[in-house]
């Protein structure tokens, strides 16, 4: 579904991504892990077209997207969900969800997808007429995931869906992400600081460090791996050898 080869990008003259290779198979949940400031969000921005790709290539569904504009990438079926902050607090929950469907003209399909989103997140249905500014942090997170789904994407990218949420709420969100994957066959790339939770959810994981993929492997092998823990804590990843990991 998504394939990156040697992707480089950054800000101004500052190179952050220094040759990223990554694959997200159709229907899979893939975790992208790494310490603070290692380039995870930068990578999502480069994939979404929000940041120019300096070199390398990004293929989505077989088509190059590294030169495309953000709206073209969304139209191709790849949607990024940013952290919960960017809901529109002065609009109702339902209006916020409908924003995700703004480029669609299949009204019956939009209606059906709205019901699907409410099926995943019943609290949003209960509160659909309320202003989204009144939602809790976890509910806002559900709202932005739901809004992403309203675009009817082939793949979604989630940037730290668990950030700043209480553990019980985190569990709830992750359960629903799992259901979205299963029920819709959705392809999902999830960036997380919550390494354990992300690896329980995903089938495969990548650890980014210093602008490169330093470790990757099956999620079940990575889960108790010291190398992953070190990488997450910003340790000296390059010096850690791990038999569970592919590189
Ligand atoms: N708009 C920007 N201009 C200049 N530098 C930036 C900009 N955004 C991020 N950076 C820098 O790029 C590097 C990678 O940042 P990025 O946000 O991708 O990290 P991250 O892995 O998502 O971290 P976090 O876990 O804190 O979200 C950091 O050193 C950061 O300071
Ligand atoms: Mg980030």
PDB file of N, CA, C and O and ligand atoms in Angstrom, residues 36-37 39-42 83 159-160 191 193, ligand 2:
ATOM      1  N   UNK A  36      11.755  11.230  21.510  1.00  0.00           N
ATOM      2  CA  UNK A  36      11.325  12.596  21.209  1.00  0.00           C
ATOM      3  C   UNK A  36      12.235  13.238  20.169  1.00  0.00           C
ATOM      4  O   UNK A  36      13.457  13.100  20.243  1.00  0.00           O
ATOM      5  N   UNK A  37      11.625  13.908  19.228  1.00  0.00           N
ATOM      6  CA  UNK A  37      12.401  14.687  18.268  1.00  0.00           C
ATOM      7  C   UNK A  37      13.221  13.868  17.292  1.00  0.00           C
ATOM      8  O   UNK A  37      14.183  14.357  16.709  1.00  0.00           O
ATOM      9  N   UNK A  39      12.028  12.494  14.500  1.00  0.00           N
ATOM     10  CA  UNK A  39      11.582  12.700  13.125  1.00  0.00           C
ATOM     11  C   UNK A  39      10.311  11.961  12.739  1.00  0.00           C
ATOM     12  O   UNK A  39       9.974  11.882  11.547  1.00  0.00           O
ATOM     13  N   UNK A  40       9.589  11.443  13.719  1.00  0.00           N
ATOM     14  CA  UNK A  40       8.375  10.675  13.408  1.00  0.00           C
ATOM     15  C   UNK A  40       7.317  11.560  12.750  1.00  0.00           C
ATOM     16  O   UNK A  40       6.764  11.210  11.702  1.00  0.00           O
ATOM     17  N   UNK A  41       7.031  12.681  13.378  1.00  0.00           N
ATOM     18  CA  UNK A  41       6.017  13.580  12.805  1.00  0.00           C
ATOM     19  C   UNK A  41       6.501  14.168  11.485  1.00  0.00           C
ATOM     20  O   UNK A  41       5.710  14.373  10.564  1.00  0.00           O
ATOM     21  N   UNK A  42       7.800  14.419  11.410  1.00  0.00           N
ATOM     22  CA  UNK A  42       8.373  14.931  10.157  1.00  0.00           C
ATOM     23  C   UNK A  42       8.142  13.927   9.032  1.00  0.00           C
ATOM     24  O   UNK A  42       7.783  14.311   7.908  1.00  0.00           O
ATOM     25  N   UNK A  83      -2.774  14.951  16.136  1.00  0.00           N
ATOM     26  CA  UNK A  83      -3.218  14.881  17.518  1.00  0.00           C
ATOM     27  C   UNK A  83      -4.489  15.685  17.727  1.00  0.00           C
ATOM     28  O   UNK A  83      -4.743  16.649  17.016  1.00  0.00           O
ATOM     29  N   UNK A 159      -0.854  10.112  14.384  1.00  0.00           N
ATOM     30  CA  UNK A 159       0.317  10.634  15.091  1.00  0.00           C
ATOM     31  C   UNK A 159       0.001  10.701  16.586  1.00  0.00           C
ATOM     32  O   UNK A 159      -0.677  11.597  17.047  1.00  0.00           O
ATOM     33  N   UNK A 160       0.497   9.715  17.306  1.00  0.00           N
ATOM     34  CA  UNK A 160       0.345   9.639  18.762  1.00  0.00           C
ATOM     35  C   UNK A 160      -1.101   9.769  19.248  1.00  0.00           C
ATOM     36  O   UNK A 160      -1.448  10.702  19.965  1.00  0.00           O
ATOM     37  N   UNK A 191       2.052   6.203  14.772  1.00  0.00           N
ATOM     38  CA  UNK A 191       3.220   6.724  15.489  1.00  0.00           C
ATOM     39  C   UNK A 191       2.880   6.728  16.966  1.00  0.00           C
ATOM     40  O   UNK A 191       1.808   7.198  17.351  1.00  0.00           O
ATOM     41  N   UNK A 193       4.452   6.902  21.256  1.00  0.00           N
ATOM     42  CA  UNK A 193       5.425   6.892  22.347  1.00  0.00           C
ATOM     43  C   UNK A 193       5.101   5.715  23.270  1.00  0.00           C
ATOM     44  O   UNK A 193       5.964   5.221  23.991  1.00  0.00           O
TER      45      UNK A 193
HETATM   46 MG1  LIG B   2       5.793  14.063  16.817  1.00  0.00          MG
END
